[in-house]
Short mmCIF file of C-alpha atoms (C1' of nucleotides) in Angstrom, two decimals:
data_model
loop_
_atom_site.label_atom_id
_atom_site.label_comp_id
_atom_site.label_asym_id
_atom_site.label_seq_id
_atom_site.Cartn_x
_atom_site.Cartn_y
_atom_site.Cartn_z
CA MET A 104 0.25 -0.25 0.00
CA ILE A 105 0.82 3.53 -0.29
CA ASP A 106 2.14 5.89 2.48
CA VAL A 107 -0.42 7.02 4.45
CA GLN A 108 1.58 10.07 5.16
CA VAL A 109 1.98 11.03 1.42
CA LEU A 110 -1.93 10.88 1.13
CA ARG A 111 -2.24 13.21 4.09
CA THR A 112 0.37 15.67 3.03
CA ASP A 113 0.19 15.42 -0.70
CA PRO A 114 -2.85 14.13 -2.04
CA ASP A 115 -2.45 15.72 -5.21
CA ARG A 116 0.42 13.36 -5.98
CA VAL A 117 -1.88 10.45 -5.20
CA ARG A 118 -4.33 11.81 -7.59
CA ALA A 119 -1.89 12.23 -10.29
CA SER A 120 -0.73 8.75 -9.99
CA GLN A 121 -4.06 7.44 -10.08
CA ALA A 122 -4.90 9.27 -13.06
CA ALA A 123 -1.46 7.93 -14.72
CA ARG A 124 -2.60 4.29 -13.96
CA GLY A 125 -6.27 5.19 -15.42
CA GLU A 126 -7.80 4.64 -12.00
CA SER A 127 -10.27 6.55 -10.03
CA VAL A 128 -9.11 10.02 -8.77
CA GLU A 129 -12.25 10.41 -6.64
CA LEU A 130 -10.88 7.48 -4.65
CA VAL A 131 -8.51 9.83 -3.15
CA ASP A 132 -11.10 12.08 -1.67
CA GLN A 133 -13.02 9.22 -0.27
CA LEU A 134 -9.93 7.99 1.47
CA LEU A 135 -9.20 11.42 2.91
CA ALA A 136 -12.76 11.49 4.29
CA ALA A 137 -12.46 7.75 5.52
CA ASP A 138 -9.11 8.66 7.25
CA GLU A 139 -10.55 11.45 9.17
CA ALA A 140 -13.36 9.72 10.38
CA ARG A 141 -11.31 6.73 11.21
CA ARG A 142 -8.82 9.04 13.26
CA GLY A 143 -11.83 10.74 14.88
CA ALA A 144 -13.13 7.57 16.06
CA ILE A 145 -10.04 6.25 17.30
CA SER A 146 -9.16 9.17 19.49
CA ARG A 147 -12.77 8.88 20.91
CA PHE A 148 -12.19 5.46 21.94
CA GLU A 149 -8.59 6.13 23.33
CA GLN A 150 -10.21 8.89 25.49
CA LEU A 151 -13.15 6.72 26.99
CA ARG A 152 -10.63 3.79 27.40
CA ALA A 153 -8.28 5.95 29.42
CA GLU A 154 -11.04 6.98 31.64
CA GLN A 155 -12.42 3.34 32.05
CA LYS A 156 -8.71 2.00 32.75
CA ASP A 157 -8.25 5.02 35.27
CA LEU A 158 -11.38 4.20 37.36
CA GLY A 159 -10.79 0.52 37.29
CA ARG A 160 -7.63 0.89 38.66
CA GLN A 161 -9.03 2.45 41.65
CA ILE A 162 -11.51 -0.26 42.41
CA PRO A 163 -9.22 -2.72 44.10
CA LYS A 164 -8.19 0.08 46.71
CA ALA A 165 -11.68 0.97 47.31
CA SER A 166 -14.14 -0.76 49.55
CA GLY A 167 -17.78 -0.92 50.65
CA ASP A 168 -20.13 1.76 49.22
CA GLU A 169 -17.16 3.49 47.39
CA ARG A 170 -16.36 0.10 45.64
CA ALA A 171 -20.01 -0.34 44.49
CA ALA A 172 -20.26 3.16 43.02
CA LEU A 173 -17.18 2.86 41.23
CA MET A 174 -18.19 -0.54 39.79
CA ALA A 175 -21.38 0.84 38.69
CA ARG A 176 -19.60 4.14 37.01
CA THR A 177 -16.94 1.91 35.31
CA LYS A 178 -19.86 -0.52 34.17
CA ASP A 179 -21.42 2.34 32.33
CA LEU A 180 -18.20 3.49 30.64
CA ALA A 181 -17.46 -0.06 29.67
CA ASP A 182 -20.64 -0.07 27.59
CA LEU A 183 -19.54 3.23 25.73
CA VAL A 184 -16.08 1.85 25.52
CA LYS A 185 -17.44 -1.37 23.70
CA LYS A 186 -19.51 0.92 21.33
CA ALA A 187 -16.55 3.24 20.56
CA SER A 188 -14.31 0.41 19.87
CA ALA A 189 -16.64 -1.15 17.51
CA MET A 190 -17.05 2.03 15.52
CA ALA A 191 -13.17 2.57 15.40
CA ASP A 192 -12.81 -0.94 14.00
CA GLU A 193 -15.48 -0.34 11.39
CA LEU A 194 -14.15 2.92 10.16
CA GLY A 195 -10.61 1.41 10.15
CA THR A 196 -11.57 -1.59 8.16
CA ALA A 197 -13.49 1.00 5.67
CA PHE A 198 -10.36 2.99 5.34
CA SER A 199 -8.27 -0.05 4.86
CA ARG A 200 -10.67 -1.57 2.06
CA LEU A 201 -10.38 1.77 0.16
CA LEU A 202 -6.36 2.21 0.69
CA GLU A 203 -5.85 -1.28 -0.66
CA GLN A 204 -7.42 -0.34 -3.96
CA VAL A 205 -4.95 2.23 -4.57
CA GLY A 206 -2.24 1.29 -6.61
CA ASN A 207 1.64 2.48 -6.06
CA LEU A 208 2.68 5.85 -6.72
CA VAL A 209 3.91 6.00 -10.14
CA ALA A 210 7.59 6.77 -10.66
CA ASP A 211 8.29 10.10 -12.20
CA GLY A 212 8.93 9.69 -15.99
CA VAL A 213 6.81 6.79 -16.45
CA PRO A 214 5.07 6.99 -20.11
CA GLU A 215 1.42 8.05 -19.97
CA GLY A 216 -1.32 5.73 -21.26
CA GLY A 217 -2.13 2.21 -21.39
CA GLU A 218 -0.98 -1.38 -22.69
CA ASP A 219 0.00 0.23 -26.28
CA ASP A 220 2.00 3.18 -25.22
CA TYR A 221 5.07 1.68 -23.89
CA VAL A 222 8.41 3.31 -24.90
CA VAL A 223 11.25 1.38 -26.72
CA LEU A 224 14.25 2.15 -25.03
CA GLU A 225 16.74 -0.09 -26.71
CA THR A 226 17.01 -2.66 -29.61
CA HIS A 227 19.53 -5.37 -29.41
CA GLY A 228 20.87 -7.86 -32.09
CA GLU A 229 19.64 -8.32 -35.73
CA PRO A 230 16.78 -10.41 -36.49
CA ARG A 231 17.84 -13.12 -38.93
CA ASP A 232 17.02 -12.98 -42.60
CA PHE A 233 15.39 -16.24 -43.31
CA ALA A 234 14.54 -15.25 -47.06
CA ALA A 235 18.29 -14.70 -47.51
CA GLU A 236 19.25 -17.92 -46.05
CA GLY A 237 16.52 -19.58 -48.48
CA PHE A 238 13.89 -21.16 -46.09
CA GLU A 239 10.73 -20.48 -44.35
CA PRO A 240 11.22 -20.40 -40.53
CA LYS A 241 9.19 -22.92 -38.65
CA ASP A 242 7.34 -21.97 -35.63
CA HIS A 243 8.17 -23.45 -31.98
CA LEU A 244 5.43 -26.02 -32.09
CA GLU A 245 6.39 -27.37 -35.38
CA LEU A 246 10.09 -27.50 -34.37
CA GLY A 247 9.33 -28.73 -31.02
CA GLN A 248 7.53 -31.77 -32.81
CA ILE A 249 10.41 -32.38 -35.00
CA LEU A 250 12.95 -32.33 -32.14
CA GLY A 251 10.67 -34.57 -29.80
CA ALA A 252 10.93 -31.57 -27.30
CA ILE A 253 7.09 -30.36 -26.83
CA ASP A 254 4.17 -32.43 -26.67
CA VAL A 255 0.87 -30.54 -26.52
CA GLU A 256 -1.41 -33.05 -27.86
CA ARG A 257 -0.55 -35.19 -24.61
CA GLY A 258 -0.60 -32.14 -22.50
CA ALA A 259 -4.20 -31.51 -23.62
CA LYS A 260 -4.99 -35.36 -23.08
CA VAL A 261 -3.68 -35.15 -19.36
CA SER A 262 -4.12 -31.78 -18.34
CA GLY A 263 -6.33 -29.86 -21.07
CA SER A 264 -5.61 -27.21 -23.20
CA ARG A 265 -2.81 -24.78 -22.62
CA PHE A 266 -0.72 -27.61 -20.93
CA TYR A 267 2.17 -29.28 -22.39
CA PHE A 268 4.86 -31.91 -21.67
CA LEU A 269 8.55 -31.14 -22.39
CA THR A 270 9.98 -34.16 -23.54
CA GLY A 271 13.47 -35.56 -24.26
CA GLN A 272 15.62 -32.57 -25.84
CA GLY A 273 12.94 -30.16 -24.55
CA ALA A 274 13.02 -31.10 -20.90
CA GLU A 275 16.89 -31.17 -21.18
CA LEU A 276 16.74 -27.78 -22.56
CA GLU A 277 14.84 -26.44 -19.56
CA LEU A 278 17.44 -27.92 -17.24
CA ALA A 279 20.30 -26.39 -19.02
CA LEU A 280 18.48 -23.18 -19.16
CA LEU A 281 17.63 -23.53 -15.35
CA ASN A 282 21.59 -24.33 -14.75
CA LEU A 283 22.81 -21.39 -16.85
CA ALA A 284 20.15 -18.95 -15.19
CA MET A 285 21.08 -20.07 -11.52
CA SER A 286 24.75 -20.22 -12.25
CA THR A 287 24.63 -16.75 -13.66
CA ALA A 288 22.48 -15.48 -10.57
CA LEU A 289 24.81 -17.01 -8.07
CA ARG A 290 27.82 -15.52 -9.96
CA ASN A 291 26.11 -12.27 -9.54
CA GLY A 292 25.73 -12.64 -5.67
CA PHE A 293 22.08 -14.04 -5.50
CA THR A 294 21.04 -16.61 -3.22
CA ALA A 295 19.32 -19.61 -4.70
CA MET A 296 15.74 -20.49 -3.51
CA ILE A 297 13.24 -22.93 -4.27
CA PRO A 298 10.06 -21.63 -2.65
CA PRO A 299 6.55 -23.29 -2.29
CA ALA A 300 4.20 -22.70 -4.99
CA LEU A 301 1.31 -22.62 -2.80
CA VAL A 302 0.83 -19.93 -0.54
CA LYS A 303 -1.72 -18.44 1.92
CA PRO A 304 -4.11 -15.63 1.14
CA SER A 305 -2.08 -13.01 2.99
CA ALA A 306 1.14 -13.77 0.80
CA MET A 307 -1.11 -13.28 -2.32
CA ALA A 308 -2.72 -10.18 -1.01
CA GLY A 309 0.45 -8.79 0.15
CA THR A 310 2.02 -8.93 -3.11
CA GLY A 311 -0.86 -7.17 -4.81
CA PHE A 312 -2.52 -10.10 -6.82
CA LEU A 313 -5.79 -10.18 -5.29
CA GLY A 314 -7.15 -7.01 -6.59
CA GLN A 315 -7.86 -6.77 -10.19
CA ALA A 316 -5.53 -9.60 -11.13
CA ALA A 317 -7.36 -12.07 -8.83
CA GLN A 318 -9.44 -13.54 -11.58
CA ASP A 319 -5.88 -14.90 -13.03
CA VAL A 320 -5.08 -16.75 -10.06
CA TYR A 321 -5.67 -20.39 -9.20
CA HIS A 322 -7.45 -21.03 -5.77
CA LEU A 323 -7.77 -23.99 -3.92
CA GLU A 324 -11.07 -23.76 -2.31
CA GLU A 325 -10.65 -26.90 0.13
CA ASP A 326 -7.37 -25.43 1.76
CA ASP A 327 -7.85 -21.83 0.99
CA LEU A 328 -4.25 -22.03 -0.59
CA TYR A 329 -3.24 -20.18 -3.95
CA LEU A 330 -1.30 -21.49 -6.59
CA VAL A 331 1.67 -18.61 -7.32
CA GLY A 332 1.73 -17.14 -10.60
CA THR A 333 5.27 -16.26 -9.92
CA ALA A 334 8.13 -16.87 -7.13
CA GLU A 335 7.90 -13.26 -6.49
CA VAL A 336 4.91 -14.00 -4.32
CA PRO A 337 6.57 -16.61 -1.83
CA LEU A 338 9.99 -14.67 -2.08
CA ALA A 339 8.41 -11.37 -1.10
CA ALA A 340 6.52 -13.05 1.59
CA TYR A 341 9.56 -14.91 2.97
CA HIS A 342 10.68 -12.11 5.15
CA SER A 343 7.19 -10.67 5.84
CA ASP A 344 6.59 -9.42 9.45
CA GLU A 345 10.23 -9.33 9.84
CA VAL A 346 12.68 -6.29 10.95
CA LEU A 347 15.87 -6.90 8.35
CA ASP A 348 19.08 -5.58 9.63
CA ALA A 349 19.94 -2.77 7.29
CA ALA A 350 23.38 -3.72 7.09
CA SER A 351 22.32 -7.02 5.26
CA LEU A 352 20.60 -5.06 2.34
CA PRO A 353 20.49 -5.63 -0.53
CA LEU A 354 19.06 -9.21 -0.17
CA ARG A 355 19.06 -10.83 -3.63
CA TYR A 356 17.21 -14.20 -4.14
CA ALA A 357 16.89 -16.12 -7.40
CA GLY A 358 13.80 -18.44 -7.16
CA TYR A 359 13.04 -21.48 -9.21
CA SER A 360 9.24 -22.27 -9.10
CA PRO A 361 6.33 -23.34 -11.19
CA SER A 362 3.95 -20.41 -12.21
CA TYR A 363 0.28 -20.95 -12.67
CA ARG A 364 -1.86 -18.74 -14.44
CA ARG A 365 -5.65 -19.23 -15.31
CA GLU A 366 -5.10 -17.04 -18.43
CA ALA A 367 -8.89 -16.16 -17.90
CA GLY A 368 -10.27 -13.74 -20.60
CA SER A 369 -7.25 -14.82 -23.00
CA TYR A 370 -9.47 -17.12 -24.88
CA GLY A 371 -8.32 -17.39 -28.57
CA LYS A 372 -5.17 -15.42 -27.81
CA ASP A 373 -1.91 -17.37 -28.21
CA THR A 374 -3.51 -20.39 -28.39
CA ARG A 375 -0.82 -22.11 -30.59
CA GLY A 376 1.97 -23.91 -28.81
CA ILE A 377 3.17 -23.15 -25.66
CA PHE A 378 3.55 -19.22 -25.66
CA ARG A 379 0.54 -18.79 -23.27
CA VAL A 380 0.06 -21.68 -20.98
CA HIS A 381 -1.50 -22.49 -17.67
CA TRP A 382 1.74 -23.46 -16.01
CA PHE A 383 5.44 -22.99 -16.66
CA ASP A 384 8.58 -22.91 -14.66
CA LYS A 385 10.69 -19.73 -14.13
CA VAL A 386 13.74 -18.44 -12.33
CA GLU A 387 12.75 -15.01 -10.75
CA MET A 388 15.13 -12.70 -9.22
CA PHE A 389 13.75 -10.83 -6.20
CA VAL A 390 15.53 -8.09 -4.19
CA TYR A 391 14.90 -6.47 -0.80
CA CYS A 392 16.81 -3.15 -0.56
CA ALA A 393 16.75 0.42 1.07
CA PRO A 394 14.40 2.61 -0.55
CA GLU A 395 16.87 5.14 -1.77
CA ASP A 396 18.79 2.40 -3.70
CA ALA A 397 15.71 0.86 -5.53
CA ALA A 398 15.86 2.95 -8.78
CA GLU A 399 19.57 1.86 -9.11
CA GLU A 400 18.81 -1.77 -8.27
CA HIS A 401 15.97 -1.74 -10.87
CA GLN A 402 18.52 -1.06 -13.46
CA ARG A 403 20.80 -3.78 -12.12
CA LEU A 404 18.02 -6.27 -12.67
CA LEU A 405 17.36 -4.93 -16.04
CA ALA A 406 21.11 -5.46 -16.93
CA TRP A 407 21.06 -8.90 -15.52
CA GLU A 408 18.06 -9.83 -17.63
CA LYS A 409 19.70 -8.29 -20.72
CA GLU A 410 23.01 -10.04 -20.11
CA PHE A 411 21.13 -13.43 -19.98
CA ILE A 412 19.20 -12.71 -23.05
CA ASP A 413 22.49 -11.51 -24.88
CA ALA A 414 24.01 -14.96 -23.78
CA LEU A 415 21.22 -16.54 -25.55
CA GLU A 416 21.87 -14.51 -28.70
CA ILE A 417 18.21 -13.44 -28.88
CA PRO A 418 17.43 -10.13 -30.71
CA TYR A 419 15.39 -8.11 -28.22
CA GLN A 420 14.11 -4.81 -27.25
CA VAL A 421 13.73 -3.24 -23.73
CA LEU A 422 10.53 -1.35 -23.28
CA GLU A 423 9.35 0.81 -20.58
CA LEU A 424 5.73 0.31 -19.99
CA ALA A 425 3.02 3.00 -19.47
CA GLY A 426 1.51 3.94 -16.23
CA GLY A 427 -1.84 2.05 -17.16
CA ASP A 428 0.13 -1.34 -17.56
CA LEU A 429 2.01 -1.38 -14.34
CA GLY A 430 -0.23 -3.65 -12.04
CA LEU A 431 -0.82 -2.65 -8.56
CA SER A 432 2.30 -2.97 -7.03
CA ALA A 433 4.91 -1.39 -9.57
CA ALA A 434 6.04 2.16 -9.70
CA ARG A 435 8.14 1.51 -12.95
CA LYS A 436 8.34 -1.27 -15.10
CA TYR A 437 10.76 -2.64 -17.96
CA ASP A 438 9.87 -5.48 -20.34
CA CYS A 439 12.38 -7.18 -22.57
CA TYR A 440 10.64 -8.27 -25.75
CA GLY A 441 12.44 -11.25 -27.85
CA TRP A 442 12.19 -11.44 -31.53
CA LEU A 443 9.79 -14.26 -32.70
CA PRO A 444 10.54 -14.95 -36.41
CA THR A 445 7.33 -16.67 -37.35
CA GLN A 446 5.33 -13.50 -35.76
CA THR A 447 7.77 -11.11 -37.20
CA ARG A 448 7.30 -9.10 -34.11
CA TYR A 449 9.03 -8.77 -30.59
CA ARG A 450 7.31 -10.71 -28.00
CA GLU A 451 7.58 -10.27 -24.06
CA ILE A 452 10.14 -12.84 -22.45
CA THR A 453 11.01 -10.86 -19.34
CA SER A 454 9.56 -8.09 -17.00
CA THR A 455 11.02 -6.14 -14.06
CA SER A 456 9.22 -4.01 -11.58
CA ASN A 457 10.40 -1.68 -8.86
CA CYS A 458 7.60 -1.83 -6.17
CA THR A 459 9.19 0.62 -3.92
CA GLU A 460 7.98 0.21 -0.27
CA PHE A 461 4.37 -0.74 -1.47
CA GLN A 462 4.72 -4.51 -1.12
CA ALA A 463 6.95 -4.09 2.11
CA ARG A 464 4.07 -1.92 3.79
CA ARG A 465 1.60 -4.76 3.03
CA LEU A 466 3.70 -7.61 4.23
CA ASN A 467 5.21 -5.69 7.03
CA ILE A 468 8.91 -5.95 6.03
CA ARG A 469 11.12 -3.13 7.48
CA SER A 470 14.52 -2.24 8.22
CA ARG A 471 16.14 -0.65 11.32
CA SER A 472 17.65 2.52 11.39
CA GLU A 473 18.39 5.32 13.79
CA ARG A 474 15.06 6.80 13.36
CA GLY A 475 13.19 3.59 14.24
CA THR A 476 12.01 1.05 11.54
CA SER A 477 10.92 1.71 7.96
CA PRO A 478 9.61 -0.35 5.23
CA VAL A 479 12.20 -1.60 2.71
CA ALA A 480 11.83 -1.62 -1.13
CA THR A 481 11.11 -4.81 -2.92
CA LEU A 482 11.86 -5.38 -6.77
CA ASN A 483 11.35 -8.35 -9.00
CA GLY A 484 12.67 -9.45 -12.48
CA THR A 485 12.43 -12.34 -14.69
CA LEU A 486 15.71 -14.07 -15.18
CA CYS A 487 14.28 -16.96 -17.24
CA ALA A 488 10.68 -17.83 -17.86
CA MET A 489 11.32 -21.28 -19.40
CA THR A 490 8.34 -21.56 -22.06
CA ARG A 491 8.84 -18.48 -23.70
CA THR A 492 12.80 -18.59 -23.48
CA ILE A 493 12.42 -22.27 -25.17
CA ILE A 494 10.30 -20.61 -27.72
CA MET A 495 13.00 -17.94 -28.52
CA ILE A 496 15.91 -20.30 -28.82
CA LEU A 497 13.97 -22.63 -31.34
CA GLU A 498 12.51 -20.07 -33.50
CA ASN A 499 15.75 -17.99 -33.49
CA HIS A 500 18.14 -20.44 -33.88
CA GLN A 501 16.46 -22.85 -36.19
CA GLN A 502 18.26 -24.50 -39.16
CA ALA A 503 16.78 -25.27 -42.65
CA ASP A 504 16.85 -29.00 -41.72
CA GLY A 505 14.87 -28.56 -38.43
CA SER A 506 17.75 -28.59 -35.93
CA VAL A 507 18.36 -25.82 -33.64
CA ARG A 508 21.78 -24.50 -33.00
CA LEU A 509 22.44 -23.87 -29.25
CA PRO A 510 24.12 -20.62 -28.23
CA ALA A 511 27.43 -21.29 -26.65
CA ALA A 512 26.52 -20.23 -23.30
CA LEU A 513 24.26 -23.22 -23.02
CA ARG A 514 26.26 -25.85 -24.49
CA PRO A 515 28.24 -26.60 -21.17
CA PHE A 516 24.73 -27.51 -19.68
CA LEU A 517 23.79 -29.89 -22.65
CA GLY A 518 27.18 -31.97 -22.77
CA GLY A 519 28.85 -29.88 -25.27
CA ARG A 520 26.26 -30.40 -27.78
CA GLU A 521 26.06 -27.55 -30.49
CA ALA A 522 22.64 -28.49 -31.64
CA LEU A 523 19.50 -29.95 -30.88
CA VAL A 524 18.63 -32.47 -33.76
CA PRO A 525 15.35 -34.07 -35.18
CA VAL A 526 14.46 -37.30 -33.78
CA PRO A 527 11.85 -39.94 -35.21
CA LYS A 528 8.32 -39.34 -34.20
CA ARG A 529 6.74 -41.36 -31.65
"C1'" G B 1124 -5.93 -38.17 10.48
"C1'" G B 1125 -5.68 -39.34 16.19
"C1'" A B 1126 -3.57 -38.37 21.25
"C1'" G B 1127 -0.87 -35.10 24.55
"C1'" G B 1128 2.21 -30.63 25.34
"C1'" U B 1129 3.92 -25.80 24.50
"C1'" G B 1130 3.67 -20.29 22.65
"C1'" U B 1131 5.35 -13.93 27.63
"C1'" C B 1132 8.55 -6.87 25.08
"C1'" G B 1133 16.14 -9.66 20.38
"C1'" C B 1134 17.26 -14.84 23.39
"C1'" C B 1135 15.98 -17.16 27.96
"C1'" U B 1136 12.70 -16.68 31.87
"C1'" A B 1137 8.83 -15.19 36.39
"C1'" G B 1138 3.69 -14.78 36.49
"C1'" U B 1139 -1.42 -18.49 34.12
"C1'" C B 1140 -3.95 -23.22 39.00
"C1'" C B 1141 -6.93 -18.87 42.71
"C1'" G B 1142 -8.55 -12.29 37.21
"C1'" G B 1143 -7.36 -6.59 40.16
"C1'" U B 1144 -0.62 -1.44 41.99
"C1'" C B 1145 1.21 -6.99 35.95
"C1'" U B 1146 1.85 0.21 34.66
"C1'" A B 1147 4.71 -7.93 32.94
"C1'" U B 1148 9.82 -10.22 36.84
"C1'" G B 1149 14.88 -11.39 36.48
"C1'" G B 1150 19.17 -12.62 33.64
"C1'" C B 1151 21.96 -12.31 28.87
"C1'" G B 1152 22.86 -9.40 24.95
"C1'" C B 1153 22.72 -4.21 23.17
"C1'" C B 1154 23.07 1.34 23.94
"C1'" C B 1155 24.25 5.73 26.89
"C1'" G B 1156 26.91 7.64 31.30
"C1'" C B 1157 30.36 6.97 35.66
"C1'" C B 1158 34.76 4.64 37.16
"C1'" U B 1159 39.34 3.04 35.18
"C1'" G B 1160 46.94 4.38 32.46
"C1'" C B 1161 44.35 0.71 28.24
"C1'" U B 1162 41.16 -3.70 28.38
"C1'" A B 1163 38.26 -6.68 31.53
"C1'" A B 1164 35.44 -6.31 35.84
"C1'" G B 1165 32.54 -2.87 38.51
"C1'" C B 1166 28.50 0.84 39.46
"C1'" G B 1167 23.87 3.90 37.49
"C1'" G B 1168 20.48 4.44 33.65
"C1'" G B 1169 18.05 2.67 29.27
"C1'" U B 1170 16.29 -1.17 25.91
"C1'" U B 1171 8.97 -4.75 22.29
"C1'" U B 1172 6.38 -2.90 18.14
"C1'" G B 1173 2.41 0.10 16.04
"C1'" G B 1174 -0.75 4.25 15.95
"C1'" G B 1175 -1.87 8.85 17.92
"C1'" G B 1176 -1.18 13.75 20.51
"C1'" C B 1177 2.36 18.11 21.63
"C1'" U B 1178 6.98 20.15 20.15
"C1'" U B 1179 11.83 23.40 15.55
"C1'" A B 1180 13.51 18.85 17.68
"C1'" A B 1181 14.21 15.84 22.05
"C1'" A B 1182 11.83 14.96 26.44
"C1'" C B 1183 6.96 13.73 27.50
"C1'" C B 1184 1.70 11.94 27.37
"C1'" C B 1185 -2.35 8.73 25.52
"C1'" C B 1186 -4.08 4.10 23.14
"C1'" A B 1187 -3.27 -0.98 21.55
"C1'" U B 1188 0.03 -5.13 21.88
"C1'" C B 1189 1.87 -11.56 26.45
"C1'" G B 1190 1.00 -16.94 18.97
"C1'" C B 1191 -3.92 -14.90 16.46
"C1'" G B 1192 -9.27 -14.13 16.91
"C1'" A B 1193 -13.86 -14.01 19.58
"C1'" G B 1194 -16.33 -14.07 24.22
"C1'" U B 1195 -17.32 -13.60 29.88
"C1'" U B 1196 -16.29 -9.51 33.26
"C1'" C B 1197 -16.46 -3.00 36.01
"C1'" A B 1198 -11.55 -5.25 35.14
"C1'" A B 1199 -7.87 -11.00 31.18
"C1'" A B 1200 -1.10 -12.63 30.17
"C1'" U B 1201 -4.49 -15.07 33.89
"C1'" C B 1202 -10.96 -17.89 32.83
"C1'" U B 1203 -13.87 -20.03 28.14
"C1'" C B 1204 -14.51 -21.20 22.79
"C1'" G B 1205 -12.34 -21.28 17.86
"C1'" C B 1206 -7.86 -21.10 14.77
"C1'" C B 1207 -2.57 -20.93 13.96
"C1'" A B 1208 2.45 -22.51 14.48
"C1'" C B 1209 6.09 -26.01 16.89
"C1'" C B 1210 7.24 -30.36 19.75
"C1'" U B 1211 6.42 -35.80 21.37
"C1'" C B 1212 3.87 -40.26 20.25
"C1'" C B 1213 0.41 -43.22 16.98
"C1'" G B 1214 -1.42 -44.05 12.04
"C1'" C B 1215 -0.80 -43.14 6.81
"C1'" C B 1216 2.65 -41.90 2.87
"C1'" A B 1217 6.59 -40.23 -1.58
#
RNA sequence: GGAGGUGUCGCCUAGUCCGGUCUAUGGCGCCCGCCUGCUAAGCGGGUUUGGGGCUUAAACCCCAUCGCGAGUUCAAAUCUCGCCACCUCCGCCA
């Protein structure tokens, strides 16, 4: 959630942020009114409670009539206190409910607009000219079948649409990518993590996925647990309700976990192959750092993402997303879009968000300084989303005969092999 | 899944049976000061967290906080109920 102090002292900033997100500006006025009401109720309660406590303390010392009189008076007060307390609770809850709807304050310089209003910051590498090479590129699904790497038919048979098996070389490729990603992360000072993929509602809510994003999340009714859509969720909740030693920051974690997404409302979108699926595995970077270092850290996360994509020799662009496309938690977001030859356009492969103190406030993650404790900043970034990365590798490095050249960085993790090669169908 | 036990302000701990100066005890650690040639020891004071008030600021004041929540009561760490986590044993299982 946003800082309540900012709401009180600079409501215009919150209004501007809401406008940049394309969200309700009136909400800010409702919030201010609710805050006022809540604080009034709290102070009325505290006054009454203090009076009640004071009288109550005299009872053990008194005796006889005096005692009876005191008890009668305190009894009346107790009734008032109960009512005042209920009122304060009610108004407090109303305020919180409103506050939770407000997205993070959009960072300065974020482009205005919605999904299509991103700004291309950089372009790296050259898309291959397949015409010049004399063949038509096959798409990842066809290549996956030729290589015996991806089986969507059996995925659908076993689990339904938007499920797949990675088979043979496909499964090996994921493991190689995992090892490359993790070893890169470890070299950069990250701590390797394998987090739970099922989490409690508090973890989901704290990371901001139970708002507008809720329809895209799997929920296990029976156990009231959620399947995470990203390791960001357990990695953020990992330090919830903790006070971190300021000297230990930044804490950098690289988590490998499955990601589950209902993909509600994406019917008919990217239905071919494994571009948009209900489950994929992912190595996610997650950082806790001092708020004043967050912007710089965000650049580092982006740099590590680029380093990884560079190593895979995939042409790509770096986009800065517009305010309307940030999600609830992010103050700023960069996506890397890799070149997809059969679609002749760039498609998302990684995403990194600076959530400033937004998630830390919800999850109660603080660090200690001379001035007491204060929320830390959290950031996340994709290091390697397996299915999308596999798609990019297959399509960009395919050869005329259906084999796929392996980028040099990946070879050590595939027994020195230089290419994935067609296998007989079975 | 079944039975039993435990949960107190960083860590350990007193208090819970029998509700009221508990405004939560003591130790360790940590911080400040004194003392000291230095260090150690010693002495004195401070040290949960969150919210609010008053201040230039600090000091100070108020409310909440004894795993979480609800209830009983004028009054709950203490009594009742529900939940959670951990430990021990049994059952089941990769």
